[in-house]
Amino acid sequence: MSRAVRFAPLALLVLIIAALVWRLATPADTNVHSTLEGKPVPVFSLAPILPDKPGLDSSDLATGQPHLLNIFASWCVPCVTEVKVLETLKGHGVRVEGIAVRDRAADLADFLAQNGDPYERIGSDPQSQVQISLGSSGVPESFVVDGKGVIRYQQIGAIDAADVPMILSRLEQAR
Amino acid sequence: MRRSLFALALVLAAPLLADSNLPPAYWSNRQLPDARQEAQAEALMEQLRCLVCQGQSIADSDAELAGDMRDLVRRRIAAGQKPDEIRAWLIQRYGTWISYKPTAEPAAWPLWLAPLALLLVGAWLIRRRIRVRNR
């Protein structure tokens, strides 16, 4: 056997190890991105969950103005800090709409009383069906929706204070 | 003593709850009454990836979202939808990633061609060996 062939397995091994080391050093993105960016929000109609807050209809998102659609829950820990950032965004004139996933009215009322309530409307999604139809895979997630009801951007995970300028400019672009 | 206390604390510790307080969706852990439909639903659920535990199928996962997806699959099968329609509906939202069923996309070609290539290499090696022996 020629020398080159004899060393082929070793070269292959080195190649495999190099690939593994590279993947360990730069881990793959494990976020699941919705493929609905650039497409209209799927049609849905969610009942209200709180007596003093209207439910959410997909047509509420196509009113000519951009909206921030926030998927959240009172049982979601990162949502506690996110809701305060949403209040800041509301202070900048952002229309924030909520979808409460698998939530109970009493829990949600407590959550809003304790942490603030930036939402114009909150629809109840008790079995995650609208969340799934949006291509969302967890809480919190947010969608920038333009005036025609087309999804322009998906934020996976909480919006933190540092993200405010980025979200504002995304909303401005969606105008 | 301290060690056993620590062990006891570990045993008694409650996991940090990242789940809601609502019960599982109706069809998430319940079989459809029609056995043929249930078989269809189960076959599909085994080919759909859980969004939370990303290495598992929704049939295997205990995540709440997986339960809600099983509910969605069973409801749609019971309403007469074809498994491939439901799969396509999910792929529209999450991409081909959501389905474990291999596709014929260009990205998957190396996967389909690899066995053939390995067989050819094997045949070549064997041929060489036989030739060497005959000499």
PDB file of C-alpha atoms in Angstrom:
ATOM      1  CA  MET A   1       0.000   0.000   0.000  1.00  0.00           C
ATOM      2  CA  SER A   2       1.291   3.436  -0.808  1.00  0.00           C
ATOM      3  CA  ARG A   3       2.209   5.842   1.915  1.00  0.00           C
ATOM      4  CA  ALA A   4      -0.600   8.290   1.168  1.00  0.00           C
ATOM      5  CA  VAL A   5      -3.237   5.575   1.433  1.00  0.00           C
ATOM      6  CA  ARG A   6      -1.739   4.277   4.673  1.00  0.00           C
ATOM      7  CA  PHE A   7      -2.078   7.690   6.282  1.00  0.00           C
ATOM      8  CA  ALA A   8      -5.578   8.314   4.960  1.00  0.00           C
ATOM      9  CA  PRO A   9      -7.391   7.005   8.084  1.00  0.00           C
ATOM     10  CA  LEU A  10      -5.240   9.198  10.315  1.00  0.00           C
ATOM     11  CA  ALA A  11      -5.940  12.238   8.137  1.00  0.00           C
ATOM     12  CA  LEU A  12      -9.647  11.415   8.282  1.00  0.00           C
ATOM     13  CA  LEU A  13      -9.504  11.175  12.077  1.00  0.00           C
ATOM     14  CA  VAL A  14      -7.763  14.547  12.318  1.00  0.00           C
ATOM     15  CA  LEU A  15     -10.386  16.032  10.020  1.00  0.00           C
ATOM     16  CA  ILE A  16     -13.242  14.661  12.153  1.00  0.00           C
ATOM     17  CA  ILE A  17     -11.639  15.916  15.389  1.00  0.00           C
ATOM     18  CA  ALA A  18     -11.072  19.349  13.809  1.00  0.00           C
ATOM     19  CA  ALA A  19     -14.754  19.475  12.811  1.00  0.00           C
ATOM     20  CA  LEU A  20     -15.843  18.521  16.335  1.00  0.00           C
ATOM     21  CA  VAL A  21     -13.565  21.105  17.957  1.00  0.00           C
ATOM     22  CA  TRP A  22     -14.842  23.777  15.566  1.00  0.00           C
ATOM     23  CA  ARG A  23     -18.471  22.980  16.430  1.00  0.00           C
ATOM     24  CA  LEU A  24     -17.710  23.042  20.156  1.00  0.00           C
ATOM     25  CA  ALA A  25     -15.992  26.411  19.818  1.00  0.00           C
ATOM     26  CA  THR A  26     -18.799  27.956  17.728  1.00  0.00           C
ATOM     27  CA  PRO A  27     -22.019  26.257  18.826  1.00  0.00           C
ATOM     28  CA  ALA A  28     -24.896  26.123  16.374  1.00  0.00           C
ATOM     29  CA  ASP A  29     -27.874  28.467  16.833  1.00  0.00           C
ATOM     30  CA  THR A  30     -30.485  26.398  18.662  1.00  0.00           C
ATOM     31  CA  ASN A  31     -33.207  29.021  18.331  1.00  0.00           C
ATOM     32  CA  VAL A  32     -36.142  27.993  16.194  1.00  0.00           C
ATOM     33  CA  HIS A  33     -36.884  30.877  13.828  1.00  0.00           C
ATOM     34  CA  SER A  34     -40.363  31.370  12.506  1.00  0.00           C
ATOM     35  CA  THR A  35     -40.484  31.147   8.736  1.00  0.00           C
ATOM     36  CA  LEU A  36     -43.374  33.617   8.678  1.00  0.00           C
ATOM     37  CA  GLU A  37     -41.137  36.717   8.582  1.00  0.00           C
ATOM     38  CA  GLY A  38     -42.281  38.720   5.552  1.00  0.00           C
ATOM     39  CA  LYS A  39     -45.648  36.947   5.540  1.00  0.00           C
ATOM     40  CA  PRO A  40     -49.010  38.087   6.940  1.00  0.00           C
ATOM     41  CA  VAL A  41     -49.962  37.150  10.493  1.00  0.00           C
ATOM     42  CA  PRO A  42     -52.126  34.001  10.293  1.00  0.00           C
ATOM     43  CA  VAL A  43     -55.811  34.659  10.909  1.00  0.00           C
ATOM     44  CA  PHE A  44     -56.787  34.135  14.534  1.00  0.00           C
ATOM     45  CA  SER A  45     -59.272  35.371  17.074  1.00  0.00           C
ATOM     46  CA  LEU A  46     -58.427  35.066  20.751  1.00  0.00           C
ATOM     47  CA  ALA A  47     -60.927  35.589  23.550  1.00  0.00           C
ATOM     48  CA  PRO A  48     -60.166  38.061  26.332  1.00  0.00           C
ATOM     49  CA  ILE A  49     -58.742  36.611  29.540  1.00  0.00           C
ATOM     50  CA  LEU A  50     -59.258  39.649  31.804  1.00  0.00           C
ATOM     51  CA  PRO A  51     -62.632  41.389  32.216  1.00  0.00           C
ATOM     52  CA  ASP A  52     -61.207  44.891  31.682  1.00  0.00           C
ATOM     53  CA  LYS A  53     -59.018  44.092  28.676  1.00  0.00           C
ATOM     54  CA  PRO A  54     -60.239  43.238  25.157  1.00  0.00           C
ATOM     55  CA  GLY A  55     -59.147  40.004  23.459  1.00  0.00           C
ATOM     56  CA  LEU A  56     -56.932  39.981  20.387  1.00  0.00           C
ATOM     57  CA  ASP A  57     -57.925  39.445  16.785  1.00  0.00           C
ATOM     58  CA  SER A  58     -55.448  39.184  13.898  1.00  0.00           C
ATOM     59  CA  SER A  59     -57.354  42.086  12.268  1.00  0.00           C
ATOM     60  CA  ASP A  60     -56.366  44.284  15.259  1.00  0.00           C
ATOM     61  CA  LEU A  61     -52.803  44.063  13.925  1.00  0.00           C
ATOM     62  CA  ALA A  62     -53.583  45.445  10.454  1.00  0.00           C
ATOM     63  CA  THR A  63     -54.789  48.918  11.363  1.00  0.00           C
ATOM     64  CA  GLY A  64     -52.281  50.925   9.311  1.00  0.00           C
ATOM     65  CA  GLN A  65     -49.878  51.333  12.248  1.00  0.00           C
ATOM     66  CA  PRO A  66     -47.063  48.988  13.288  1.00  0.00           C
ATOM     67  CA  HIS A  67     -47.591  46.837  16.377  1.00  0.00           C
ATOM     68  CA  LEU A  68     -45.395  44.867  18.716  1.00  0.00           C
ATOM     69  CA  LEU A  69     -47.008  41.478  19.312  1.00  0.00           C
ATOM     70  CA  ASN A  70     -45.688  39.983  22.539  1.00  0.00           C
ATOM     71  CA  ILE A  71     -46.134  36.297  23.380  1.00  0.00           C
ATOM     72  CA  PHE A  72     -45.832  35.929  27.119  1.00  0.00           C
ATOM     73  CA  ALA A  73     -47.203  34.239  30.251  1.00  0.00           C
ATOM     74  CA  SER A  74     -47.499  35.021  33.927  1.00  0.00           C
ATOM     75  CA  TRP A  75     -45.629  31.760  34.700  1.00  0.00           C
ATOM     76  CA  CYS A  76     -42.659  32.781  32.546  1.00  0.00           C
ATOM     77  CA  VAL A  77     -39.755  34.111  34.586  1.00  0.00           C
ATOM     78  CA  PRO A  78     -37.951  36.235  31.922  1.00  0.00           C
ATOM     79  CA  CYS A  79     -41.320  37.865  31.131  1.00  0.00           C
ATOM     80  CA  VAL A  80     -41.190  39.630  34.508  1.00  0.00           C
ATOM     81  CA  THR A  81     -38.230  41.769  33.479  1.00  0.00           C
ATOM     82  CA  GLU A  82     -39.351  42.037  29.870  1.00  0.00           C
ATOM     83  CA  VAL A  83     -42.690  43.598  30.751  1.00  0.00           C
ATOM     84  CA  LYS A  84     -40.881  46.585  32.267  1.00  0.00           C
ATOM     85  CA  VAL A  85     -38.984  47.116  29.013  1.00  0.00           C
ATOM     86  CA  LEU A  86     -42.301  46.874  27.166  1.00  0.00           C
ATOM     87  CA  GLU A  87     -43.556  49.697  29.392  1.00  0.00           C
ATOM     88  CA  THR A  88     -40.586  51.793  28.240  1.00  0.00           C
ATOM     89  CA  LEU A  89     -41.473  50.985  24.632  1.00  0.00           C
ATOM     90  CA  LYS A  90     -45.069  51.973  25.316  1.00  0.00           C
ATOM     91  CA  GLY A  91     -43.701  55.287  26.616  1.00  0.00           C
ATOM     92  CA  HIS A  92     -42.162  55.761  23.150  1.00  0.00           C
ATOM     93  CA  GLY A  93     -45.617  55.377  21.622  1.00  0.00           C
ATOM     94  CA  VAL A  94     -45.359  51.692  20.693  1.00  0.00           C
ATOM     95  CA  ARG A  95     -48.626  49.747  20.512  1.00  0.00           C
ATOM     96  CA  VAL A  96     -47.988  46.560  22.462  1.00  0.00           C
ATOM     97  CA  GLU A  97     -50.439  43.667  22.026  1.00  0.00           C
ATOM     98  CA  GLY A  98     -50.237  40.509  24.109  1.00  0.00           C
ATOM     99  CA  ILE A  99     -50.926  36.815  23.679  1.00  0.00           C
ATOM    100  CA  ALA A 100     -51.018  35.096  27.057  1.00  0.00           C
ATOM    101  CA  VAL A 101     -50.024  31.457  26.610  1.00  0.00           C
ATOM    102  CA  ARG A 102     -51.584  28.811  28.902  1.00  0.00           C
ATOM    103  CA  ASP A 103     -52.516  31.409  31.483  1.00  0.00           C
ATOM    104  CA  ARG A 104     -55.164  31.844  34.184  1.00  0.00           C
ATOM    105  CA  ALA A 105     -57.018  35.098  34.739  1.00  0.00           C
ATOM    106  CA  ALA A 106     -56.124  35.404  38.435  1.00  0.00           C
ATOM    107  CA  ASP A 107     -52.416  34.678  37.823  1.00  0.00           C
ATOM    108  CA  LEU A 108     -52.282  37.131  34.934  1.00  0.00           C
ATOM    109  CA  ALA A 109     -54.031  39.901  36.899  1.00  0.00           C
ATOM    110  CA  ASP A 110     -51.476  39.458  39.715  1.00  0.00           C
ATOM    111  CA  PHE A 111     -48.615  39.484  37.221  1.00  0.00           C
ATOM    112  CA  LEU A 112     -49.778  42.741  35.616  1.00  0.00           C
ATOM    113  CA  ALA A 113     -50.524  44.400  38.965  1.00  0.00           C
ATOM    114  CA  GLN A 114     -47.030  43.564  40.216  1.00  0.00           C
ATOM    115  CA  ASN A 115     -44.955  44.219  37.117  1.00  0.00           C
ATOM    116  CA  GLY A 116     -46.884  46.753  35.049  1.00  0.00           C
ATOM    117  CA  ASP A 117     -49.294  46.495  32.162  1.00  0.00           C
ATOM    118  CA  PRO A 118     -48.153  47.840  28.765  1.00  0.00           C
ATOM    119  CA  TYR A 119     -50.754  45.869  26.781  1.00  0.00           C
ATOM    120  CA  GLU A 120     -53.594  47.394  24.757  1.00  0.00           C
ATOM    121  CA  ARG A 121     -55.204  44.002  24.258  1.00  0.00           C
ATOM    122  CA  ILE A 122     -54.490  40.526  25.610  1.00  0.00           C
ATOM    123  CA  GLY A 123     -55.760  37.390  23.909  1.00  0.00           C
ATOM    124  CA  SER A 124     -55.849  34.088  25.762  1.00  0.00           C
ATOM    125  CA  ASP A 125     -54.141  31.124  24.074  1.00  0.00           C
ATOM    126  CA  PRO A 126     -54.811  28.284  26.536  1.00  0.00           C
ATOM    127  CA  GLN A 127     -53.468  25.481  24.327  1.00  0.00           C
ATOM    128  CA  SER A 128     -50.673  27.334  22.511  1.00  0.00           C
ATOM    129  CA  GLN A 129     -52.540  26.940  19.211  1.00  0.00           C
ATOM    130  CA  VAL A 130     -52.017  30.525  18.028  1.00  0.00           C
ATOM    131  CA  GLN A 131     -48.448  30.429  19.291  1.00  0.00           C
ATOM    132  CA  ILE A 132     -47.836  27.369  17.091  1.00  0.00           C
ATOM    133  CA  SER A 133     -49.605  28.973  14.116  1.00  0.00           C
ATOM    134  CA  LEU A 134     -47.166  31.907  14.417  1.00  0.00           C
ATOM    135  CA  GLY A 135     -44.153  29.603  14.326  1.00  0.00           C
ATOM    136  CA  SER A 136     -43.196  30.562  17.867  1.00  0.00           C
ATOM    137  CA  SER A 137     -41.558  27.987  20.098  1.00  0.00           C
ATOM    138  CA  GLY A 138     -41.486  29.519  23.552  1.00  0.00           C
ATOM    139  CA  VAL A 139     -42.159  32.459  25.833  1.00  0.00           C
ATOM    140  CA  PRO A 140     -41.290  35.268  25.655  1.00  0.00           C
ATOM    141  CA  GLU A 141     -41.181  35.980  21.960  1.00  0.00           C
ATOM    142  CA  SER A 142     -42.200  39.122  20.096  1.00  0.00           C
ATOM    143  CA  PHE A 143     -43.150  39.966  16.537  1.00  0.00           C
ATOM    144  CA  VAL A 144     -42.882  43.365  14.861  1.00  0.00           C
ATOM    145  CA  VAL A 145     -45.987  43.561  12.669  1.00  0.00           C
ATOM    146  CA  ASP A 146     -46.362  46.328  10.096  1.00  0.00           C
ATOM    147  CA  GLY A 147     -49.522  48.356   9.378  1.00  0.00           C
ATOM    148  CA  LYS A 148     -50.721  45.810   6.821  1.00  0.00           C
ATOM    149  CA  GLY A 149     -50.456  42.953   9.305  1.00  0.00           C
ATOM    150  CA  VAL A 150     -47.246  41.511   7.824  1.00  0.00           C
ATOM    151  CA  ILE A 151     -44.629  40.064  10.224  1.00  0.00           C
ATOM    152  CA  ARG A 152     -41.396  42.044   9.812  1.00  0.00           C
ATOM    153  CA  TYR A 153     -39.230  40.732  12.617  1.00  0.00           C
ATOM    154  CA  GLN A 154     -39.232  38.004  15.250  1.00  0.00           C
ATOM    155  CA  GLN A 155     -37.465  38.481  18.575  1.00  0.00           C
ATOM    156  CA  ILE A 156     -36.710  35.172  20.306  1.00  0.00           C
ATOM    157  CA  GLY A 157     -36.381  35.519  24.069  1.00  0.00           C
ATOM    158  CA  ALA A 158     -36.936  38.588  26.200  1.00  0.00           C
ATOM    159  CA  ILE A 159     -36.486  42.105  24.871  1.00  0.00           C
ATOM    160  CA  ASP A 160     -34.041  43.699  27.314  1.00  0.00           C
ATOM    161  CA  ALA A 161     -33.235  47.356  27.866  1.00  0.00           C
ATOM    162  CA  ALA A 162     -30.337  47.201  25.388  1.00  0.00           C
ATOM    163  CA  ASP A 163     -32.703  46.024  22.629  1.00  0.00           C
ATOM    164  CA  VAL A 164     -34.990  49.080  22.870  1.00  0.00           C
ATOM    165  CA  PRO A 165     -33.305  51.170  20.102  1.00  0.00           C
ATOM    166  CA  MET A 166     -33.222  48.129  17.777  1.00  0.00           C
ATOM    167  CA  ILE A 167     -36.914  47.357  18.362  1.00  0.00           C
ATOM    168  CA  LEU A 168     -37.839  51.027  17.874  1.00  0.00           C
ATOM    169  CA  SER A 169     -35.971  51.178  14.568  1.00  0.00           C
ATOM    170  CA  ARG A 170     -37.596  47.889  13.420  1.00  0.00           C
ATOM    171  CA  LEU A 171     -40.994  49.410  14.217  1.00  0.00           C
ATOM    172  CA  GLU A 172     -40.017  52.603  12.391  1.00  0.00           C
ATOM    173  CA  GLN A 173     -39.029  50.562   9.319  1.00  0.00           C
ATOM    174  CA  ALA A 174     -42.373  48.747   9.516  1.00  0.00           C
ATOM    175  CA  ARG A 175     -44.298  52.010   9.384  1.00  0.00           C
TER     176      ARG A 175
ATOM    177  CA  MET B   1     -23.694  14.726  58.825  1.00  0.00           C
ATOM    178  CA  ARG B   2     -23.283  17.780  56.679  1.00  0.00           C
ATOM    179  CA  ARG B   3     -23.000  15.612  53.636  1.00  0.00           C
ATOM    180  CA  SER B   4     -26.178  13.697  54.422  1.00  0.00           C
ATOM    181  CA  LEU B   5     -28.007  16.969  55.065  1.00  0.00           C
ATOM    182  CA  PHE B   6     -26.839  18.186  51.691  1.00  0.00           C
ATOM    183  CA  ALA B   7     -28.035  14.961  50.072  1.00  0.00           C
ATOM    184  CA  LEU B   8     -31.385  15.318  51.840  1.00  0.00           C
ATOM    185  CA  ALA B   9     -31.700  18.904  50.610  1.00  0.00           C
ATOM    186  CA  LEU B  10     -31.031  17.685  47.069  1.00  0.00           C
ATOM    187  CA  VAL B  11     -33.724  15.046  47.360  1.00  0.00           C
ATOM    188  CA  LEU B  12     -36.271  17.505  48.757  1.00  0.00           C
ATOM    189  CA  ALA B  13     -35.448  20.365  46.375  1.00  0.00           C
ATOM    190  CA  ALA B  14     -38.348  21.349  44.143  1.00  0.00           C
ATOM    191  CA  PRO B  15     -37.451  21.853  40.487  1.00  0.00           C
ATOM    192  CA  LEU B  16     -37.691  25.405  39.183  1.00  0.00           C
ATOM    193  CA  LEU B  17     -41.044  25.388  37.453  1.00  0.00           C
ATOM    194  CA  ALA B  18     -40.995  26.567  33.882  1.00  0.00           C
ATOM    195  CA  ASP B  19     -44.439  25.191  33.129  1.00  0.00           C
ATOM    196  CA  SER B  20     -47.867  26.730  33.282  1.00  0.00           C
ATOM    197  CA  ASN B  21     -50.555  25.892  35.824  1.00  0.00           C
ATOM    198  CA  LEU B  22     -53.045  24.737  33.225  1.00  0.00           C
ATOM    199  CA  PRO B  23     -53.737  21.006  32.767  1.00  0.00           C
ATOM    200  CA  PRO B  24     -52.451  19.302  29.570  1.00  0.00           C
ATOM    201  CA  ALA B  25     -54.532  19.825  26.436  1.00  0.00           C
ATOM    202  CA  TYR B  26     -57.371  17.307  26.037  1.00  0.00           C
ATOM    203  CA  TRP B  27     -55.861  15.138  23.285  1.00  0.00           C
ATOM    204  CA  SER B  28     -52.231  15.483  24.373  1.00  0.00           C
ATOM    205  CA  ASN B  29     -52.157  12.205  26.315  1.00  0.00           C
ATOM    206  CA  ARG B  30     -55.366  10.576  25.093  1.00  0.00           C
ATOM    207  CA  GLN B  31     -55.836   8.269  22.133  1.00  0.00           C
ATOM    208  CA  LEU B  32     -58.370   8.984  19.422  1.00  0.00           C
ATOM    209  CA  PRO B  33     -61.346   6.575  19.587  1.00  0.00           C
ATOM    210  CA  ASP B  34     -60.854   5.590  15.932  1.00  0.00           C
ATOM    211  CA  ALA B  35     -57.863   3.197  15.893  1.00  0.00           C
ATOM    212  CA  ARG B  36     -57.007   3.920  12.256  1.00  0.00           C
ATOM    213  CA  GLN B  37     -56.910   7.674  12.903  1.00  0.00           C
ATOM    214  CA  GLU B  38     -54.882   7.171  16.086  1.00  0.00           C
ATOM    215  CA  ALA B  39     -52.344   5.108  14.134  1.00  0.00           C
ATOM    216  CA  GLN B  40     -52.059   7.904  11.560  1.00  0.00           C
ATOM    217  CA  ALA B  41     -51.668  10.522  14.265  1.00  0.00           C
ATOM    218  CA  GLU B  42     -49.035   8.497  16.098  1.00  0.00           C
ATOM    219  CA  ALA B  43     -47.001   7.879  12.961  1.00  0.00           C
ATOM    220  CA  LEU B  44     -47.001  11.613  12.278  1.00  0.00           C
ATOM    221  CA  MET B  45     -46.190  12.588  15.883  1.00  0.00           C
ATOM    222  CA  GLU B  46     -43.121  10.348  15.770  1.00  0.00           C
ATOM    223  CA  GLN B  47     -41.863  12.312  12.764  1.00  0.00           C
ATOM    224  CA  LEU B  48     -42.384  15.785  14.238  1.00  0.00           C
ATOM    225  CA  ARG B  49     -39.604  17.410  16.207  1.00  0.00           C
ATOM    226  CA  CYS B  50     -40.297  18.821  19.646  1.00  0.00           C
ATOM    227  CA  LEU B  51     -39.570  22.565  19.732  1.00  0.00           C
ATOM    228  CA  VAL B  52     -38.432  22.448  23.344  1.00  0.00           C
ATOM    229  CA  CYS B  53     -36.393  19.217  23.609  1.00  0.00           C
ATOM    230  CA  GLN B  54     -34.951  19.481  20.169  1.00  0.00           C
ATOM    231  CA  GLY B  55     -33.624  15.930  19.869  1.00  0.00           C
ATOM    232  CA  GLN B  56     -36.957  14.315  20.633  1.00  0.00           C
ATOM    233  CA  SER B  57     -40.141  13.773  18.687  1.00  0.00           C
ATOM    234  CA  ILE B  58     -43.363  15.245  20.068  1.00  0.00           C
ATOM    235  CA  ALA B  59     -44.496  11.666  20.710  1.00  0.00           C
ATOM    236  CA  ASP B  60     -41.590  11.173  23.140  1.00  0.00           C
ATOM    237  CA  SER B  61     -41.435  14.584  24.798  1.00  0.00           C
ATOM    238  CA  ASP B  62     -43.049  15.595  28.071  1.00  0.00           C
ATOM    239  CA  ALA B  63     -42.774  19.321  27.289  1.00  0.00           C
ATOM    240  CA  GLU B  64     -46.058  21.226  27.470  1.00  0.00           C
ATOM    241  CA  LEU B  65     -45.649  22.585  23.968  1.00  0.00           C
ATOM    242  CA  ALA B  66     -45.156  19.035  22.667  1.00  0.00           C
ATOM    243  CA  GLY B  67     -48.419  18.079  24.406  1.00  0.00           C
ATOM    244  CA  ASP B  68     -50.171  21.001  22.742  1.00  0.00           C
ATOM    245  CA  MET B  69     -48.747  19.906  19.380  1.00  0.00           C
ATOM    246  CA  ARG B  70     -50.007  16.347  19.902  1.00  0.00           C
ATOM    247  CA  ASP B  71     -53.415  17.847  20.669  1.00  0.00           C
ATOM    248  CA  LEU B  72     -53.203  19.846  17.437  1.00  0.00           C
ATOM    249  CA  VAL B  73     -52.217  16.764  15.402  1.00  0.00           C
ATOM    250  CA  ARG B  74     -54.969  14.550  16.855  1.00  0.00           C
ATOM    251  CA  ARG B  75     -57.646  17.247  16.435  1.00  0.00           C
ATOM    252  CA  ARG B  76     -56.729  17.813  12.811  1.00  0.00           C
ATOM    253  CA  ILE B  77     -56.549  14.081  12.016  1.00  0.00           C
ATOM    254  CA  ALA B  78     -59.959  13.616  13.685  1.00  0.00           C
ATOM    255  CA  ALA B  79     -61.286  16.486  11.555  1.00  0.00           C
ATOM    256  CA  GLY B  80     -60.221  14.573   8.450  1.00  0.00           C
ATOM    257  CA  GLN B  81     -56.950  16.291   7.537  1.00  0.00           C
ATOM    258  CA  LYS B  82     -54.236  14.196   5.896  1.00  0.00           C
ATOM    259  CA  PRO B  83     -50.961  13.763   7.871  1.00  0.00           C
ATOM    260  CA  ASP B  84     -49.018  15.325   4.993  1.00  0.00           C
ATOM    261  CA  GLU B  85     -51.240  18.438   5.081  1.00  0.00           C
ATOM    262  CA  ILE B  86     -50.544  18.874   8.800  1.00  0.00           C
ATOM    263  CA  ARG B  87     -46.830  18.363   8.213  1.00  0.00           C
ATOM    264  CA  ALA B  88     -46.874  20.961   5.410  1.00  0.00           C
ATOM    265  CA  TRP B  89     -48.762  23.419   7.657  1.00  0.00           C
ATOM    266  CA  LEU B  90     -46.067  23.086  10.335  1.00  0.00           C
ATOM    267  CA  ILE B  91     -43.204  23.300   7.816  1.00  0.00           C
ATOM    268  CA  GLN B  92     -44.714  26.588   6.589  1.00  0.00           C
ATOM    269  CA  ARG B  93     -44.203  27.948  10.111  1.00  0.00           C
ATOM    270  CA  TYR B  94     -41.048  26.307  11.408  1.00  0.00           C
ATOM    271  CA  GLY B  95     -39.239  25.221   8.251  1.00  0.00           C
ATOM    272  CA  THR B  96     -38.274  21.658   7.222  1.00  0.00           C
ATOM    273  CA  TRP B  97     -36.425  21.433  10.535  1.00  0.00           C
ATOM    274  CA  ILE B  98     -39.691  20.478  12.286  1.00  0.00           C
ATOM    275  CA  SER B  99     -40.040  17.227  10.331  1.00  0.00           C
ATOM    276  CA  TYR B 100     -37.766  14.203  10.793  1.00  0.00           C
ATOM    277  CA  LYS B 101     -38.879  12.735   7.465  1.00  0.00           C
ATOM    278  CA  PRO B 102     -35.933  13.006   5.062  1.00  0.00           C
ATOM    279  CA  THR B 103     -36.567  15.160   2.013  1.00  0.00           C
ATOM    280  CA  ALA B 104     -35.028  15.193  -1.477  1.00  0.00           C
ATOM    281  CA  GLU B 105     -33.780  18.792  -1.113  1.00  0.00           C
ATOM    282  CA  PRO B 106     -30.287  19.505  -2.482  1.00  0.00           C
ATOM    283  CA  ALA B 107     -29.035  19.915   1.097  1.00  0.00           C
ATOM    284  CA  ALA B 108     -29.878  16.253   1.727  1.00  0.00           C
ATOM    285  CA  TRP B 109     -28.238  14.855  -1.423  1.00  0.00           C
ATOM    286  CA  PRO B 110     -24.914  13.968   0.265  1.00  0.00           C
ATOM    287  CA  LEU B 111     -26.938  11.933   2.747  1.00  0.00           C
ATOM    288  CA  TRP B 112     -28.594   9.928  -0.023  1.00  0.00           C
ATOM    289  CA  LEU B 113     -25.380   9.559  -2.016  1.00  0.00           C
ATOM    290  CA  ALA B 114     -23.095   8.619   0.899  1.00  0.00           C
ATOM    291  CA  PRO B 115     -24.118   4.910   1.071  1.00  0.00           C
ATOM    292  CA  LEU B 116     -23.586   4.547  -2.655  1.00  0.00           C
ATOM    293  CA  ALA B 117     -20.187   6.245  -2.467  1.00  0.00           C
ATOM    294  CA  LEU B 118     -19.141   4.054   0.479  1.00  0.00           C
ATOM    295  CA  LEU B 119     -20.226   0.905  -1.387  1.00  0.00           C
ATOM    296  CA  LEU B 120     -18.123   1.950  -4.376  1.00  0.00           C
ATOM    297  CA  VAL B 121     -15.093   2.589  -2.181  1.00  0.00           C
ATOM    298  CA  GLY B 122     -15.626  -0.807  -0.513  1.00  0.00           C
ATOM    299  CA  ALA B 123     -15.864  -2.564  -3.870  1.00  0.00           C
ATOM    300  CA  TRP B 124     -12.692  -0.865  -5.016  1.00  0.00           C
ATOM    301  CA  LEU B 125     -10.828  -1.923  -1.865  1.00  0.00           C
ATOM    302  CA  ILE B 126     -11.970  -5.544  -2.193  1.00  0.00           C
ATOM    303  CA  ARG B 127     -10.965  -5.635  -5.837  1.00  0.00           C
ATOM    304  CA  ARG B 128      -7.506  -4.409  -4.942  1.00  0.00           C
ATOM    305  CA  ARG B 129      -7.136  -7.042  -2.234  1.00  0.00           C
ATOM    306  CA  ILE B 130      -8.152  -9.877  -4.538  1.00  0.00           C
ATOM    307  CA  ARG B 131      -5.686  -8.673  -7.161  1.00  0.00           C
ATOM    308  CA  VAL B 132      -2.852  -8.530  -4.632  1.00  0.00           C
ATOM    309  CA  ARG B 133      -3.568 -12.103  -3.485  1.00  0.00           C
ATOM    310  CA  ASN B 134      -3.727 -13.476  -7.013  1.00  0.00           C
ATOM    311  CA  ARG B 135      -0.313 -12.127  -7.774  1.00  0.00           C
TER     312      ARG B 135
END
